Amino acid sequence: MERARAGQAPGKVRSLMSTGTALGRARDAARGVAWFFKGVMGENAYAAYLEHHEASHCSEPPMTERQFWRDRTDRQDANPEGRCC
Amino acid sequence: MSEKHNGAHGHKAVLETDPDLPPTAIDAAVADAEDRRWTPAKIALWVGIALLGGIAWIMLAIVRGETVNAIWFVFAAVSTYFIAYRFYSKFIERKLLQPDDRRATPAEYKADGKDYVATDRRVLYGHHFAAIAGAGPLVGPVLAAQMGYLPGTLWIIVGVILAGAVQDYLVMFFSMRRGGRSLGQMAREELGVIGGTAALLATLTIMIIIVAILALVVVNALGESPWGVFSVSMTIPIALFMGVYLRFLRPGKVTEVSLIGFALLMLAIVAGGWIAETEWGVALFTLDRVTIAWGIIIYGFIAAVLPVWLLLAPRDYLSTFMKIGTIVLLAVAIIITRPEISVPAVSEFAATGTGPVVPGPLFPFLFVTIACGALSGFHALISSGTTPKLIEKERQARFIGYGGMLMESFVAIMALVAALSIDRGIYFAMNSSAAATGGTVEGAVAFVNGLGLTGVNLTPDALTSLAGNVGEESIVSRTGGAPTLAVGIAQIMQGLFGGGGAMAFWYHFAIMFEALFILTAVDAGTRVARFMLQDSIGNFVPRFRDTSWRVGAWLCTAIMVAGWGAILIMGVTDPLGGINTLFPLFGIANQLLAAIALAVCMAICAKKGAFKYLWIPALPLAFAAVVTISASFLKIFSPVPAIGYWAQHNAFKDALAAGEESFGNAPTVEAMEKVVTNTFIQGTLSIVFVTLAIIVIITAILATIRAYRNGGGDETEDAPVPSRIYAPAGLIPTPPEKELEAQWNALGPAKRPARSGH
């Protein structure tokens, strides 16, 4: 299945779906904004993890979504990220 | 094409690309030709940008009408940013850094799907911007507006293109070439034990002072404001709810929970207005500044020891959400409403140094009052470590590092415009300390009109009606920058949306979002500082290295909170006003960190053998060093009590010894004793900062000289690994980049390279 890579722009998918009409372009633009926003907020971190897991041909099954987010915040406990002034 | 130009440096054999894959980099000759291909359309575009910028600068700097329109600030800033980005950052890339897209970045060769993830450049730009921009660029420009509009504008724009963005870009690039190492680790590697230890100590103390002064800004904004106290304290239960929601109900639904949190936040702002109308609300939520300060100290401790998922992570989402939304909204509002600004280009305070907001003449105090937005050392901590682990391709570092800082500079310009759009009399009434205005409307009117500023005639009515419009009891001596900015934003937003009662909403909206950034910075800062302290103590008592050891964690958190808490309480209770005496320390601390970061960059460049272009980091380093060291020396040695901490200290000490019962702005013996203690602490901190910074700079210069004598130094970069992915470098791909991207997109998923494993 061709699926937009999680860390990547949905460019390819967009070009397949785009109908070329004004409505279609508006829909694409909205989808682009949503993709960007979710990316900045960090929402697609799990998708990026799954993609990495798949690509690395790891034999262990990937973490579930719930496990992943737990693991993520728990790791932040030990590795704090600074926020600027 | 010479070998040097594509930055291969003899790694050619290692960086052989996989013959089954399209190239992982645009051929250097093709990229070069693209840069040098000046089509008529391109020439017209850049001539247009240059002309627009030139006209805007003429309007700001030379044409001196009664007023100047805010739109010229936007044009001057944006045109200059574009030109600097296109030409100067490209020059740095080509001559000094020489990125090589055939080399894998840490996000690729260390990929783990968690911390090291190759991230789309546009998303990472937003991500990096959200991490670097906070309350700093919103506060400094407001305080510097007392010197007129021109000094601040010039420093923000020229400072960012030659210093701030350069620092961010260099630190990010060098950290990226070193597997995402932190600034502290790089300092130790490049400068040796003495320089490295001084850099670590300086970072730790600087974090304490920065957190303390940010917290002081919040306290000043919330003091005696039941509306503000209610809505800002509601962010805590909202964040807790979001944390529980994400942990147990719907994990990973970050945007969804942020939207819910945002709606609750808006409700909290509106409800704050209702509560401030009721008698019990006023009784319950009108808190004096000392109580609020203690509240923040206790909150800071709890937030730093609670698990991240419960409070810090959700509030970070909320803060990112607000940050991006509000900044876009503010930019749109300024462009649409285009306020007229009647502040003089350069005010009398620029030369005399007697300004009531922050004391001291333009040089060096303008450059320490505006730190964030022009040159912020704190960014070096984000640009090393976090972001380099996410960059997909080496050539993207220019867009994310240099470009990201340009965006923060633009935020600072908008904050400056918002502050300048306020009536000047009101500006000084809000920003002069209570020691000067007495905290009353009459006192403020007398003080401001007594400043002898041309065109300023403040009436008591103007102050009381504005206070009523923004839903506050009083706006006199609301120092710290945040309330002034909130008034400016409220005026601009009301100009955009209209509505009579809207001003109070927008005022508290602006206070809320500044408080949100600051509280996030406070607990993230405390947490990071705690880990640094644990690591340092761990050198002597190994058990402290174990970050899951509760006793050690709690103890180190308590030490850090006590450090900034003591300075916060000192600032809140300072008889001389607090923010105006402490803010220069904030700027000096931040710029010293910048000097440290640039010193490390200079040493790295020297060890690379790039002596011809060493001035790229050396120029901003020299400037930051001169500014901070001279500002520190003035703070330490100046005989003028308003400027020199020790002069103030001795003046009050002598007055006490002479048996006087009141002196200067201190009405009692107790207040005088407090000034003696406070100035002692402030003076001591100044000495500590400047000593540590001088040690770091000297070790960096020594390392540079050593490298010059030996024609270079040890390689501290990670060994190059060939890349197996491709992505364009800038925001908009060039034609050759588009072509190459299409080749990669045409690869079937099966042929797409597996990113290297764990």
Short mmCIF file of C-alpha atoms in Angstrom, two decimals, chain B residues 89-269:
data_model
loop_
_atom_site.label_atom_id
_atom_site.label_comp_id
_atom_site.label_asym_id
_atom_site.label_seq_id
_atom_site.Cartn_x
_atom_site.Cartn_y
_atom_site.Cartn_z
CA SER B 89 23.57 32.33 5.34
CA LYS B 90 24.38 30.86 1.91
CA PHE B 91 27.86 32.38 2.18
CA ILE B 92 28.33 30.75 5.58
CA GLU B 93 27.12 27.46 4.18
CA ARG B 94 29.36 27.57 1.15
CA LYS B 95 32.55 28.90 2.72
CA LEU B 96 32.54 27.81 6.33
CA LEU B 97 30.30 24.84 7.03
CA GLN B 98 30.25 23.03 3.69
CA PRO B 99 27.46 20.56 4.43
CA ASP B 100 27.48 17.37 2.41
CA ASP B 101 24.16 15.70 1.70
CA ARG B 102 25.92 12.46 0.87
CA ARG B 103 26.64 12.18 4.58
CA ALA B 104 23.91 10.68 6.74
CA THR B 105 22.70 12.85 9.61
CA PRO B 106 22.33 11.44 13.15
CA ALA B 107 18.60 11.14 12.45
CA GLU B 108 19.50 8.62 9.76
CA TYR B 109 22.51 6.72 11.06
CA LYS B 110 21.33 6.60 14.65
CA ALA B 111 17.63 6.26 13.75
CA ASP B 112 15.66 4.65 16.56
CA GLY B 113 12.16 5.84 15.74
CA LYS B 114 12.07 7.77 19.03
CA ASP B 115 14.74 10.38 19.71
CA TYR B 116 16.49 10.15 16.37
CA VAL B 117 13.86 10.52 13.67
CA ALA B 118 14.41 12.05 10.23
CA THR B 119 11.73 14.74 10.21
CA ASP B 120 10.35 16.72 7.31
CA ARG B 121 12.21 20.05 7.16
CA ARG B 122 9.03 22.17 7.25
CA VAL B 123 7.67 20.35 10.30
CA LEU B 124 11.05 20.53 12.02
CA TYR B 125 11.21 24.27 11.33
CA GLY B 126 7.92 24.72 13.22
CA HIS B 127 9.11 22.37 15.93
CA HIS B 128 12.42 24.14 16.40
CA PHE B 129 10.77 27.56 16.37
CA ALA B 130 8.30 26.46 19.04
CA ALA B 131 11.21 25.27 21.17
CA ILE B 132 13.29 28.46 20.89
CA ALA B 133 10.64 31.18 21.01
CA GLY B 134 9.07 31.99 24.34
CA ALA B 135 8.47 35.02 26.48
CA GLY B 136 11.98 36.47 25.99
CA PRO B 137 11.44 38.10 22.58
CA LEU B 138 8.13 39.45 23.85
CA VAL B 139 9.55 41.16 26.95
CA GLY B 140 12.96 42.63 26.07
CA PRO B 141 11.84 44.80 23.13
CA VAL B 142 9.04 46.27 25.26
CA LEU B 143 11.50 47.45 27.91
CA ALA B 144 13.93 48.76 25.30
CA ALA B 145 11.17 50.87 23.69
CA GLN B 146 12.04 53.62 26.19
CA MET B 147 15.08 54.44 24.03
CA GLY B 148 12.87 55.12 21.00
CA TYR B 149 11.95 52.82 18.15
CA LEU B 150 15.12 52.92 16.09
CA PRO B 151 17.81 51.48 18.40
CA GLY B 152 15.72 48.43 19.23
CA THR B 153 14.68 47.85 15.62
CA LEU B 154 18.24 48.13 14.34
CA TRP B 155 19.65 45.80 16.97
CA ILE B 156 16.93 43.20 16.56
CA ILE B 157 17.35 43.04 12.78
CA VAL B 158 21.10 43.56 12.38
CA GLY B 159 21.85 41.52 15.50
CA VAL B 160 19.92 38.53 14.31
CA ILE B 161 21.45 38.32 10.84
CA LEU B 162 25.07 38.75 11.97
CA ALA B 163 24.95 37.19 15.43
CA GLY B 164 21.84 35.39 16.67
CA ALA B 165 21.00 33.38 13.58
CA VAL B 166 24.70 32.66 12.98
CA GLN B 167 25.06 31.25 16.49
CA ASP B 168 21.98 29.05 16.15
CA TYR B 169 23.06 27.78 12.73
CA LEU B 170 26.66 27.04 13.70
CA VAL B 171 25.77 25.33 16.96
CA MET B 172 23.13 23.24 15.22
CA PHE B 173 25.48 22.21 12.44
CA PHE B 174 28.37 21.30 14.73
CA SER B 175 26.07 19.36 17.06
CA MET B 176 24.60 17.55 14.05
CA ARG B 177 28.09 16.52 12.90
CA ARG B 178 28.68 15.17 16.41
CA GLY B 179 25.68 12.90 16.77
CA GLY B 180 23.56 15.56 18.49
CA ARG B 181 25.98 16.31 21.32
CA SER B 182 25.01 19.07 23.78
CA LEU B 183 26.76 22.42 24.06
CA GLY B 184 28.28 21.39 27.39
CA GLN B 185 29.77 18.23 25.92
CA MET B 186 31.17 20.13 22.95
CA ALA B 187 32.66 22.80 25.24
CA ARG B 188 34.44 20.13 27.23
CA GLU B 189 35.74 18.45 24.11
CA GLU B 190 36.96 21.59 22.42
CA LEU B 191 38.10 23.73 25.37
CA GLY B 192 39.39 21.14 27.80
CA VAL B 193 38.55 20.59 31.46
CA ILE B 194 38.87 24.20 32.67
CA GLY B 195 36.89 25.78 29.85
CA GLY B 196 34.35 22.97 29.88
CA THR B 197 33.79 23.17 33.64
CA ALA B 198 33.46 26.95 33.52
CA ALA B 199 30.96 26.61 30.67
CA LEU B 200 28.93 24.08 32.69
CA LEU B 201 28.93 26.24 35.83
CA ALA B 202 28.02 29.32 33.82
CA THR B 203 25.15 27.49 32.15
CA LEU B 204 23.83 26.32 35.49
CA THR B 205 23.90 29.75 37.16
CA ILE B 206 22.55 31.42 34.02
CA MET B 207 19.60 29.05 34.00
CA ILE B 208 18.83 29.95 37.60
CA ILE B 209 18.81 33.68 36.90
CA ILE B 210 16.81 33.32 33.71
CA VAL B 211 14.12 31.21 35.37
CA ALA B 212 13.97 33.64 38.30
CA ILE B 213 13.50 36.72 36.14
CA LEU B 214 10.95 35.07 33.87
CA ALA B 215 9.01 34.11 36.98
CA LEU B 216 9.29 37.70 38.17
CA VAL B 217 7.65 38.85 34.93
CA VAL B 218 4.67 36.58 35.65
CA VAL B 219 4.41 37.71 39.26
CA ASN B 220 4.36 41.35 38.20
CA ALA B 221 1.68 40.64 35.61
CA LEU B 222 -0.54 38.79 38.07
CA GLY B 223 -0.10 40.87 41.23
CA GLU B 224 -3.37 42.41 42.45
CA SER B 225 -5.14 41.00 39.40
CA PRO B 226 -7.92 38.56 40.38
CA TRP B 227 -8.81 37.96 36.71
CA GLY B 228 -5.23 37.08 35.77
CA VAL B 229 -4.63 34.91 38.84
CA PHE B 230 -7.79 32.92 38.20
CA SER B 231 -7.25 32.29 34.50
CA VAL B 232 -3.54 31.50 34.80
CA SER B 233 -4.06 29.13 37.73
CA MET B 234 -6.75 27.36 35.73
CA THR B 235 -4.04 26.28 33.28
CA ILE B 236 -2.86 23.79 35.92
CA PRO B 237 -6.12 21.76 36.20
CA ILE B 238 -6.55 22.04 32.42
CA ALA B 239 -3.08 20.61 31.86
CA LEU B 240 -3.66 17.84 34.40
CA PHE B 241 -6.89 16.91 32.63
CA MET B 242 -5.09 16.86 29.28
CA GLY B 243 -2.35 14.69 30.75
CA VAL B 244 -4.81 12.13 32.08
CA TYR B 245 -6.74 12.21 28.80
CA LEU B 246 -3.60 11.47 26.80
CA ARG B 247 -2.34 8.82 29.17
CA PHE B 248 -5.48 6.83 29.77
CA LEU B 249 -8.31 7.85 27.47
CA ARG B 250 -6.94 8.55 24.02
CA PRO B 251 -3.15 8.22 23.82
CA GLY B 252 -1.50 10.09 20.98
CA LYS B 253 -4.46 12.31 20.10
CA VAL B 254 -2.34 15.39 20.58
CA THR B 255 -4.18 17.81 18.32
CA GLU B 256 -7.55 16.74 19.63
CA VAL B 257 -6.57 17.22 23.27
CA SER B 258 -4.89 20.53 22.44
CA LEU B 259 -8.11 21.79 20.86
CA ILE B 260 -10.05 20.74 23.96
CA GLY B 261 -7.43 22.38 26.17
CA PHE B 262 -7.54 25.54 24.08
CA ALA B 263 -11.34 25.74 24.38
CA LEU B 264 -11.07 25.29 28.16
CA LEU B 265 -8.41 27.97 28.26
CA MET B 266 -10.63 30.45 26.44
CA LEU B 267 -13.39 29.57 28.88
CA ALA B 268 -10.99 30.20 31.77
CA ILE B 269 -10.18 33.67 30.39
#
